[in-house]
Coordinates of C-alpha atoms in Angstrom, one line a residue:
Chain A
X9 CA 7.1 23.2 2.8
X10 CA 10.0 21.8 0.7
X11 CA 9.3 20.9 -2.8
X12 CA 11.5 18.2 -4.3
X13 CA 11.4 17.2 -7.9
X14 CA 12.9 13.9 -9.1
X15 CA 13.6 13.1 -12.8
X16 CA 14.5 10.0 -14.7
X17 CA 13.8 8.6 -18.2
X18 CA 10.1 8.1 -17.7
X19 CA 9.5 8.9 -14.0
X20 CA 9.0 5.2 -13.2
X21 CA 12.0 4.3 -11.1
X22 CA 12.2 7.6 -9.4
X23 CA 8.6 7.2 -8.3
X24 CA 9.8 4.2 -6.3
X25 CA 11.9 6.7 -4.4
X26 CA 9.1 9.2 -3.9
X27 CA 7.2 6.8 -1.6
X28 CA 10.3 6.0 0.5
X29 CA 11.2 9.7 0.8
X30 CA 7.7 10.6 1.8
X31 CA 7.7 7.9 4.5
X32 CA 11.0 9.2 5.8
X33 CA 9.8 12.9 5.8
X34 CA 6.6 11.9 7.6
X35 CA 8.7 10.1 10.2
X36 CA 10.7 13.3 10.8
X37 CA 7.6 15.5 10.8
X38 CA 8.8 17.5 7.8
X39 CA 6.3 19.0 5.4
X40 CA 7.3 18.1 1.8
X41 CA 6.0 17.8 -1.6
X42 CA 7.9 15.2 -3.7
X43 CA 7.1 14.1 -7.2
X44 CA 8.8 12.3 -10.1
X45 CA 8.6 13.1 -13.8
X46 CA 10.0 11.9 -17.1
X47 CA 13.0 13.8 -18.4
X48 CA 11.0 15.8 -21.0
X49 CA 8.8 17.2 -18.3
X50 CA 11.5 18.1 -15.9
X51 CA 12.3 21.6 -17.2
X52 CA 8.6 22.5 -17.1
X53 CA 8.1 21.3 -13.5
X54 CA 11.3 22.9 -12.2
X55 CA 9.5 26.2 -11.8
X56 CA 7.4 24.7 -9.0
X57 CA 10.3 22.9 -7.2
X58 CA 12.9 23.9 -4.7
X59 CA 15.4 21.3 -5.8
X60 CA 15.9 18.9 -8.7
X61 CA 17.4 15.5 -8.3
X62 CA 18.3 13.4 -11.3
X63 CA 18.4 9.6 -11.5
X64 CA 22.0 8.4 -12.0
X65 CA 21.1 6.7 -15.3
X66 CA 20.2 10.1 -16.7
X67 CA 23.2 11.9 -15.4
X68 CA 24.1 13.0 -18.9
X69 CA 21.1 15.3 -18.7
X70 CA 22.6 17.3 -15.9
X71 CA 24.3 19.9 -18.1
X72 CA 21.1 20.6 -20.0
X73 CA 18.9 20.8 -16.8
X74 CA 21.5 23.1 -15.2
X75 CA 20.7 25.8 -17.7
X76 CA 17.0 25.9 -16.7
X77 CA 17.8 25.3 -13.1
X78 CA 20.0 28.4 -13.0
X79 CA 17.3 30.4 -14.7
X80 CA 14.7 29.3 -12.2
X81 CA 17.2 29.6 -9.4
X82 CA 17.1 26.1 -7.9
X83 CA 20.0 23.7 -7.1
X84 CA 20.2 20.3 -8.8
X85 CA 22.3 17.2 -8.5
X86 CA 22.6 13.6 -9.5
X87 CA 21.3 11.0 -7.0
X88 CA 24.1 8.8 -5.6
X89 CA 23.9 5.4 -7.4
X90 CA 24.2 3.4 -4.2
X91 CA 21.4 5.2 -2.5
X92 CA 19.4 4.9 -5.8
X93 CA 19.9 1.1 -5.9
X94 CA 18.8 0.7 -2.3
X95 CA 15.9 3.0 -2.8
X96 CA 17.3 4.7 0.3
X97 CA 14.6 7.4 1.0
X98 CA 16.5 8.8 4.0
X99 CA 19.8 9.4 2.2
X100 CA 18.1 11.1 -0.8
X101 CA 16.0 13.2 1.5
X102 CA 19.1 14.4 3.3
X103 CA 20.7 15.2 0.1
X104 CA 17.7 17.2 -1.1
X105 CA 17.5 19.2 2.2
X106 CA 21.3 19.9 2.1
X107 CA 21.0 21.2 -1.5
X108 CA 18.0 23.4 -0.6
X109 CA 19.9 24.8 2.4
X110 CA 23.0 25.6 0.4
X111 CA 20.8 27.2 -2.2
Chain B
X29 CA 40.5 -2.6 -14.3
X30 CA 39.3 0.6 -12.5
X31 CA 41.5 2.8 -14.7
X32 CA 40.2 1.1 -17.9
X33 CA 36.6 1.6 -16.7
X34 CA 37.1 5.3 -16.0
X35 CA 38.6 5.7 -19.4
X36 CA 35.6 4.0 -21.0
X37 CA 33.2 6.1 -19.0
X38 CA 35.0 9.2 -20.2
X39 CA 34.2 8.1 -23.7
X40 CA 30.6 7.0 -23.2
X41 CA 29.4 9.9 -21.1
X42 CA 29.9 12.5 -23.9
X43 CA 28.3 10.1 -26.4
X44 CA 25.3 9.7 -24.2
X45 CA 25.2 13.5 -23.7
X46 CA 25.5 14.2 -27.4
X47 CA 22.8 11.6 -28.4
X48 CA 20.4 12.5 -25.7
X49 CA 20.8 16.3 -25.9
X50 CA 21.0 16.6 -29.7
X51 CA 18.2 18.9 -30.8
X52 CA 16.9 16.6 -33.6
X53 CA 17.1 13.4 -31.6
X54 CA 15.4 15.0 -28.7
X55 CA 12.5 16.2 -30.9
X56 CA 12.4 12.8 -32.5
X57 CA 12.1 11.0 -29.2
X58 CA 9.6 13.4 -27.8
X59 CA 7.7 13.3 -31.1
X60 CA 7.3 9.6 -30.8
X61 CA 6.1 10.1 -27.2
X62 CA 3.3 12.3 -28.6
X63 CA 2.2 9.5 -30.9
X64 CA 2.5 6.8 -28.3
X65 CA -0.9 7.0 -26.6
X66 CA -2.6 6.8 -30.1
X67 CA -0.4 3.9 -31.1
X68 CA -1.3 2.0 -27.9
X69 CA -5.0 2.8 -28.4
X70 CA -4.8 1.3 -31.9
X71 CA -2.9 -1.7 -30.5
X72 CA -5.5 -2.4 -27.9
X73 CA -8.2 -2.6 -30.6
X74 CA -6.0 -4.9 -32.7
X75 CA -5.8 -7.2 -29.7
X76 CA -9.6 -7.1 -29.1
X77 CA -10.4 -7.5 -32.8
X78 CA -8.2 -10.7 -32.9
X79 CA -9.4 -12.4 -29.8
X80 CA -8.6 -16.1 -30.0
X81 CA -11.4 -18.7 -30.6
X82 CA -13.9 -15.9 -31.2
X83 CA -14.4 -16.9 -34.8
X84 CA -15.4 -20.4 -33.8
X85 CA -17.6 -19.1 -31.0
X86 CA -19.7 -16.6 -33.0
X87 CA -19.2 -18.0 -36.5
X88 CA -17.2 -16.7 -39.4
X89 CA -19.7 -14.1 -40.6
X90 CA -20.4 -12.5 -37.3
X91 CA -16.6 -12.4 -36.7
X92 CA -16.0 -10.6 -39.9
X93 CA -18.7 -8.0 -39.0
X94 CA -17.1 -7.7 -35.5
X95 CA -13.7 -7.1 -37.0
X96 CA -15.0 -4.5 -39.5
X97 CA -16.7 -2.6 -36.7
X98 CA -13.4 -2.4 -34.7
X99 CA -11.2 -1.8 -37.7
X100 CA -11.3 2.0 -37.8
X101 CA -9.8 2.2 -34.3
X102 CA -6.4 1.0 -35.4
X103 CA -6.8 2.3 -39.0
X104 CA -7.1 5.8 -37.7
X105 CA -4.2 5.6 -35.2
X106 CA -1.7 2.8 -35.4
X107 CA -1.7 2.4 -39.2
X108 CA -1.2 6.1 -39.8
X109 CA 1.1 6.7 -36.9
X110 CA 3.5 8.6 -39.2
X111 CA 1.1 11.6 -39.1
X112 CA 1.2 11.9 -35.3
X113 CA 5.0 11.5 -35.1
X114 CA 5.4 14.3 -37.7
X115 CA 3.1 16.7 -35.8
X116 CA 4.9 15.7 -32.6
X117 CA 8.4 16.3 -34.0
X118 CA 7.4 19.6 -35.7
X119 CA 5.8 20.8 -32.4
X120 CA 8.8 19.8 -30.3
X121 CA 11.3 21.3 -32.7
X122 CA 9.7 24.8 -32.3
X123 CA 8.8 24.3 -28.6
X124 CA 12.5 23.7 -27.8
X125 CA 13.3 27.2 -29.0
X126 CA 10.4 28.9 -27.3
X127 CA 8.4 29.6 -30.5
X128 CA 4.7 29.0 -31.1
X129 CA 4.9 25.3 -31.1
X130 CA 1.5 24.5 -32.7
X131 CA 2.7 26.2 -35.9
X132 CA 5.7 23.9 -36.0
X133 CA 3.3 20.9 -35.8
X134 CA 1.0 22.1 -38.6
X135 CA 3.8 23.3 -40.9
X136 CA 5.5 19.9 -40.5
X137 CA 2.2 18.1 -41.3
X138 CA 1.4 20.3 -44.3
X139 CA 4.9 20.0 -45.7
X140 CA 4.7 16.3 -45.5
X141 CA 1.3 16.2 -47.2
X142 CA 2.6 18.5 -49.9
X143 CA 5.2 15.8 -50.7
X144 CA 2.8 12.9 -50.4
X145 CA 1.3 11.3 -53.5
X146 CA -2.3 12.4 -53.7
X147 CA -3.4 9.9 -56.3
X148 CA -4.0 6.1 -56.0
X149 CA -4.6 3.9 -59.0
X150 CA -5.7 6.9 -61.1
X151 CA -8.2 8.1 -58.5
X152 CA -7.3 11.7 -57.7
X153 CA -7.9 13.3 -54.3
X154 CA -6.8 10.2 -52.4
X155 CA -4.0 9.9 -50.0
X156 CA -3.0 6.2 -49.6
X157 CA -2.9 5.5 -45.9
X158 CA 0.2 3.4 -46.5
X159 CA 2.0 6.7 -47.2
X160 CA 1.1 7.9 -43.8
X161 CA 2.3 4.8 -42.0
X162 CA 5.5 2.8 -42.4
X163 CA 6.4 3.9 -46.0
X164 CA 6.2 7.6 -45.1
X165 CA 7.9 7.4 -41.8
X166 CA 11.4 8.5 -42.8
X167 CA 10.2 11.1 -45.3
X168 CA 8.0 12.4 -42.5
X169 CA 10.8 12.6 -40.0
X170 CA 13.1 14.5 -42.4
X171 CA 10.3 16.7 -43.5
X172 CA 9.4 17.6 -40.0
X173 CA 13.0 18.5 -39.2
X174 CA 13.5 20.6 -42.3
X175 CA 10.1 22.3 -42.3
X176 CA 10.3 23.3 -38.6
X177 CA 13.8 24.7 -39.2
X178 CA 12.8 26.6 -42.2
X179 CA 9.7 28.0 -40.4
X180 CA 11.8 29.1 -37.5
X181 CA 14.4 30.6 -39.8
X182 CA 11.8 32.7 -41.6
X183 CA 10.4 33.7 -38.2
X184 CA 13.8 34.7 -37.0
X185 CA 14.5 36.7 -40.2
X186 CA 11.4 38.7 -39.1
X187 CA 9.7 38.0 -42.4
X188 CA 6.4 38.6 -40.6
X189 CA 3.6 41.1 -41.2
X190 CA 3.8 43.7 -38.5
X191 CA 0.4 44.9 -37.3
X192 CA -0.1 48.5 -36.2
X193 CA -0.6 49.1 -32.5
X194 CA -4.2 48.6 -31.3
X195 CA -4.7 45.3 -33.3
X196 CA -5.6 42.6 -30.8
X197 CA -2.6 40.4 -30.0
X198 CA -4.4 37.2 -31.2
X199 CA -5.1 38.8 -34.6
X200 CA -1.5 39.9 -35.2
X201 CA -0.3 36.5 -34.1
X202 CA -2.4 34.7 -36.6
X203 CA -0.8 36.9 -39.3
X204 CA 2.7 36.5 -37.9
X205 CA 2.8 32.9 -38.9
X206 CA 1.5 33.5 -42.4
X207 CA 4.7 34.5 -44.3
X208 CA 7.0 31.9 -42.6
X209 CA 4.4 29.1 -43.3
X210 CA 3.8 30.3 -46.9
X211 CA 7.5 30.4 -47.7
X212 CA 8.1 27.0 -46.1
X213 CA 5.3 25.2 -47.9
X214 CA 6.2 26.8 -51.2
X215 CA 9.7 25.4 -50.9
X216 CA 8.2 21.9 -50.3
X217 CA 5.9 22.4 -53.3
X218 CA 8.9 23.2 -55.4
X219 CA 10.7 20.1 -54.2
X220 CA 7.7 18.0 -55.1
X221 CA 7.5 19.5 -58.6
X222 CA 11.3 19.0 -59.1
X223 CA 11.0 15.4 -58.1
X224 CA 8.1 14.8 -60.5
X225 CA 10.7 15.2 -63.3
X226 CA 13.0 12.6 -62.0
X227 CA 12.8 8.8 -62.3
X228 CA 11.7 8.6 -58.7
X229 CA 8.5 10.6 -59.5
X230 CA 7.8 11.3 -55.8
X231 CA 10.0 12.4 -52.9
X232 CA 8.4 9.7 -50.9
X233 CA 9.7 7.1 -53.4
X234 CA 13.1 8.7 -53.4
X235 CA 13.6 8.6 -49.6
X236 CA 12.0 5.2 -49.4
X237 CA 14.3 3.6 -52.0
X238 CA 17.5 5.4 -51.2
X239 CA 17.4 5.7 -47.4
X240 CA 14.5 4.0 -45.7
X241 CA 14.8 0.6 -47.4
X242 CA 18.5 0.1 -47.0
X243 CA 18.4 1.3 -43.4
X244 CA 15.5 -0.9 -42.4
X245 CA 17.0 -3.8 -44.3
X246 CA 20.1 -3.3 -42.3
X247 CA 18.2 -2.8 -39.1
X248 CA 16.1 -5.9 -39.5
X249 CA 19.2 -8.1 -39.7
X250 CA 20.6 -10.0 -36.8
X251 CA 24.1 -8.2 -36.8
X252 CA 22.7 -4.7 -36.4
X253 CA 20.3 -6.0 -33.7
X254 CA 23.1 -7.6 -31.7
X255 CA 25.1 -4.4 -31.9
X256 CA 22.1 -2.4 -30.7
X257 CA 21.6 -4.9 -27.8
X258 CA 25.2 -4.8 -26.9
X259 CA 25.4 -1.0 -26.9
X260 CA 22.3 -0.8 -24.6
X261 CA 24.0 -3.2 -22.2
X262 CA 27.3 -1.4 -22.3
X263 CA 25.7 2.0 -21.6
X264 CA 23.8 0.5 -18.7
X265 CA 26.9 -1.1 -17.3
X266 CA 28.2 2.4 -16.8
X267 CA 24.9 3.3 -15.2
X268 CA 23.6 5.2 -18.3
X269 CA 20.1 4.7 -19.6
X270 CA 20.9 2.5 -22.6
X271 CA 17.6 2.3 -24.3
X272 CA 16.8 6.0 -24.2
X273 CA 20.2 6.6 -25.9
X274 CA 20.1 3.8 -28.5
X275 CA 16.3 4.0 -29.2
X276 CA 16.6 7.6 -30.3
X277 CA 18.6 6.3 -33.2
X278 CA 16.9 3.0 -33.9
X279 CA 13.3 3.8 -33.2
X280 CA 12.4 5.1 -36.7
X281 CA 13.8 1.8 -38.1
X282 CA 12.1 -0.4 -35.6
X283 CA 8.8 1.3 -35.8
X284 CA 8.8 1.1 -39.7
X285 CA 9.5 -2.6 -39.5
X286 CA 6.7 -2.9 -37.0
X287 CA 4.3 -1.1 -39.3
X288 CA 5.1 -3.5 -42.1
X289 CA 4.3 -6.5 -39.9
X290 CA 1.0 -4.8 -38.7
X291 CA -0.3 -4.4 -42.3
X292 CA 0.6 -8.0 -43.1
X293 CA -1.0 -9.2 -39.9
X294 CA -4.2 -7.3 -40.6
X295 CA -4.3 -8.6 -44.1
X296 CA -3.7 -12.1 -42.9
X297 CA -0.4 -12.4 -44.8
X298 CA 2.9 -13.9 -43.6
X299 CA 4.7 -11.4 -41.4
X300 CA 7.8 -10.0 -43.2
X301 CA 10.0 -9.0 -40.2
X302 CA 11.4 -10.6 -37.1
X303 CA 13.2 -7.6 -35.7
X304 CA 10.7 -4.9 -34.9
X305 CA 10.1 -2.4 -32.1
X306 CA 8.3 -5.2 -30.2
X307 CA 11.1 -7.7 -30.8
X308 CA 13.3 -5.5 -28.8
X309 CA 10.7 -4.3 -26.2
X310 CA 9.0 -7.6 -25.6
X311 CA 11.6 -10.3 -26.1
X312 CA 14.9 -8.6 -25.3
X313 CA 14.1 -5.8 -22.8
X314 CA 10.6 -6.5 -21.6
X315 CA 11.4 -9.3 -19.2
X316 CA 12.1 -7.3 -16.1
X317 CA 13.8 -4.4 -17.9
X318 CA 17.2 -4.1 -19.7
X319 CA 19.3 -7.3 -19.3
X320 CA 16.1 -9.2 -18.5
X321 CA 16.7 -8.9 -14.8
X322 CA 13.4 -10.6 -13.8
X323 CA 15.3 -13.9 -14.4
X324 CA 18.1 -12.6 -12.2
X325 CA 15.6 -11.8 -9.5
X326 CA 14.2 -15.3 -9.8
X327 CA 17.7 -16.7 -9.5
X328 CA 18.3 -14.6 -6.4
X329 CA 15.3 -16.2 -4.7
X330 CA 16.3 -19.7 -5.8
X331 CA 20.0 -19.8 -5.0
X332 CA 21.3 -17.0 -2.8
X333 CA 21.8 -16.9 0.9
X334 CA 23.3 -13.5 1.5
X335 CA 21.0 -11.0 3.2
X336 CA 22.1 -8.3 0.8
X337 CA 20.9 -10.1 -2.3
X338 CA 17.7 -11.5 -0.8
X339 CA 16.8 -7.9 0.4
X340 CA 17.5 -6.7 -3.2
X341 CA 15.2 -9.5 -4.5
X342 CA 12.3 -8.3 -2.3
X343 CA 13.0 -4.7 -3.2
X344 CA 13.4 -5.2 -6.9
X345 CA 10.9 -8.0 -7.5
X346 CA 7.6 -6.0 -7.6
X347 CA 9.1 -3.2 -9.8
X348 CA 10.7 -5.9 -12.0
X349 CA 7.4 -7.4 -12.8
X350 CA 6.5 -4.1 -14.5
X351 CA 10.0 -3.9 -16.2
X352 CA 11.4 -1.2 -14.0
X353 CA 14.8 -2.5 -12.9
X354 CA 16.9 0.4 -11.6
X355 CA 17.0 -1.1 -8.1
X356 CA 18.6 -4.2 -9.5
X357 CA 21.0 -2.3 -11.8
X358 CA 22.2 0.0 -9.1
X359 CA 21.6 -2.3 -6.1
X360 CA 23.1 -5.6 -7.1
X361 CA 25.1 -3.7 -8.4
X362 CA 25.4 -4.4 -12.0
X363 CA 27.0 -1.0 -12.8
X364 CA 30.8 -1.1 -12.9
X365 CA 30.8 -4.6 -11.4
X366 CA 33.4 -6.8 -13.2
X367 CA 31.9 -9.9 -11.6
X368 CA 28.7 -9.7 -13.6
X369 CA 29.9 -8.1 -16.9
X370 CA 30.0 -11.4 -18.7
X371 CA 26.4 -12.5 -18.0
X372 CA 25.2 -8.9 -18.4
X373 CA 26.6 -8.6 -21.9
X374 CA 26.2 -12.2 -23.0
X375 CA 22.7 -13.1 -21.9
X376 CA 20.7 -10.6 -24.0
X377 CA 22.8 -11.4 -27.1
X378 CA 22.2 -15.1 -26.7
X379 CA 18.5 -14.4 -26.2
X380 CA 18.4 -12.2 -29.3
X381 CA 20.0 -14.9 -31.4
X382 CA 17.8 -17.7 -30.0
X383 CA 14.6 -15.6 -30.4
X384 CA 15.6 -14.6 -33.9
X385 CA 16.1 -18.2 -35.1
X386 CA 13.1 -19.5 -33.2
X387 CA 10.9 -17.0 -35.1
X388 CA 12.7 -17.6 -38.3
X389 CA 12.1 -21.3 -38.1
X390 CA 8.5 -20.8 -37.1
X391 CA 8.8 -22.2 -33.6
X392 CA 7.7 -18.9 -32.1
X393 CA 5.4 -16.3 -33.8
X394 CA 6.9 -13.1 -35.1
X395 CA 5.7 -9.8 -33.5
X396 CA 2.4 -8.9 -35.1
X397 CA 3.2 -5.2 -35.2
X398 CA 1.1 -3.9 -32.4
X399 CA 2.7 -1.9 -29.7
X400 CA 2.5 -3.2 -26.1
X401 CA 3.3 -0.6 -23.4
X402 CA 6.7 -1.4 -22.1
X403 CA 5.5 -1.7 -18.5
X404 CA 3.3 -4.8 -19.4
X405 CA 4.5 -7.8 -17.4
X406 CA 6.4 -10.5 -19.2
X407 CA 4.4 -13.5 -20.6
X408 CA 1.3 -11.2 -21.0
X409 CA 3.4 -8.9 -23.2
X410 CA 4.7 -11.8 -25.3
X411 CA 1.1 -13.1 -25.7
X412 CA -0.2 -9.7 -26.8
X413 CA 2.7 -8.7 -29.0
X414 CA 2.4 -11.7 -31.2
X415 CA -1.3 -11.1 -31.8
X416 CA -2.7 -13.2 -29.0
X417 CA -0.5 -16.2 -29.5
X418 CA 0.4 -18.3 -26.4
X419 CA 3.7 -19.2 -28.1
X420 CA 4.8 -15.6 -27.7
X421 CA 4.6 -16.1 -23.9
X422 CA 6.4 -19.5 -24.2
X423 CA 9.3 -17.8 -26.1
X424 CA 9.6 -15.3 -23.2
X425 CA 9.6 -18.1 -20.7
X426 CA 12.5 -19.8 -22.7
X427 CA 14.3 -16.5 -22.8
X428 CA 14.0 -16.2 -19.0
X429 CA 15.4 -19.7 -18.6
X430 CA 18.4 -18.8 -20.7
X431 CA 19.1 -15.7 -18.7
X432 CA 18.6 -17.6 -15.5
X433 CA 21.1 -20.3 -16.5
X434 CA 23.8 -17.9 -17.8
X435 CA 23.6 -15.8 -14.6
X436 CA 23.6 -18.7 -12.1
X437 CA 27.3 -19.3 -11.7
X438 CA 28.2 -15.6 -11.5
X439 CA 25.4 -14.9 -9.1
X440 CA 26.7 -17.8 -6.9
X441 CA 30.2 -16.2 -6.8
X442 CA 28.7 -12.8 -5.9
X443 CA 26.5 -14.3 -3.3
X444 CA 29.3 -16.2 -1.6
X445 CA 31.3 -13.0 -1.5
X446 CA 28.5 -11.1 0.2
X447 CA 27.7 -14.0 2.5
X448 CA 31.3 -14.2 3.7
X449 CA 31.4 -10.4 4.3
X450 CA 28.1 -10.6 6.3
X451 CA 29.4 -13.6 8.4
X452 CA 32.7 -11.8 9.2
X453 CA 30.9 -8.6 10.2
X454 CA 28.7 -10.7 12.5
X455 CA 31.7 -12.5 13.9
X456 CA 33.5 -9.2 14.8
X457 CA 30.3 -7.6 16.2

């Protein structure tokens, strides 16, 4: 099972993405756990995740999150703004899987 | 244009990074988050205690009894919100560094109480609740910062009592906090005593007069508000979360102004401030999210014919009702889009000015000081934020109309552009 953590300012707009990504994963028959949190909870939840994706509006948090991510040993990146705006579950899911594979 | 934008982004990104990752501002923001559920609990009961027409329905006397019965709900939370913010900040300051956070919370609270006047009109043993609300807000924030830092400094200096091996861990931990807390609180006691010899008499009075009053006076004015609104919009234009960045600086001011209005509202006096936390959250941001994009979505449904924009309207509409607008900001897109920069920057500023004068002239009611969750849909939020006043919702409706009109020509241009692209793609296919 792949565990994908999304973080934005309050976990609201990323939670829109969660639904779309879950739909896409179900379509592909992939087993996933996807959840969205507010930025102050992200570091705590990273321990349970395989990858962290950050909402583009919070991209200035990447540097800070990278420290914890390295400690926990998971990859992280900022979600592409276009995919974010379209709430494109497939594109973001692909990105998450790529990151997990690359480690 | 592109080069100019990338230069601007190079300037803004480090600012956002600094403001958002600064240790103190992070603790401040997260400290307010700790207090927020309590603040909202209190606000709900202010709303229930001030239901419209109830006094006429059940009679003046029964209404007074009813209000008295509900009073403690907000008196114990909203009116003394400073206390919870202080505990939250102290806690978060120590938590960030991996220390025992609860001690950060209590040392901040105790330091603040040491500095707080404990006498009211010659009655000793009394802490005026006003000192724990708006008036004590700034003192509380500074005290929480300083006390948490001092506590951690003394812990780092290893000024702790070392217990011999064999003593249960919990026991030695309870002692380990003893010396750092004693030293920290002693310093604050000395500060209190020192100030009692000055003309200010209390530290609270000193901070209030020299820092809080000038800052809130500045923050309650229209110019500072316009600057804050513009900065939020500019940050968002570059796809950076404007509110979270600007709020971490303005929240102490906006919440203090809010508290002043709340005490006036509950006392039935005229409300002193127009600009408050809720002025921003309800009338400037809370109409679909930053930039009041609910009006933009409405405009999309009314005038656009391109598939791209209509799809965006369907996608962004439901979220926009609850003031989540990332789909619109990134999907329209608003970020880095020179076509919409004018309405994006202009509309909220015009709305801020119109709302300010509408409230100043008494056309619309001023925010009553209660905090409405930011996800509350527009119109309902305006009604609640002004203390159950329908004119609050009317003001929001007017604001929506203003945004709608300002956006219309620019949206048309964008729509035509998308529409032509779609037609030409279809033609070649």
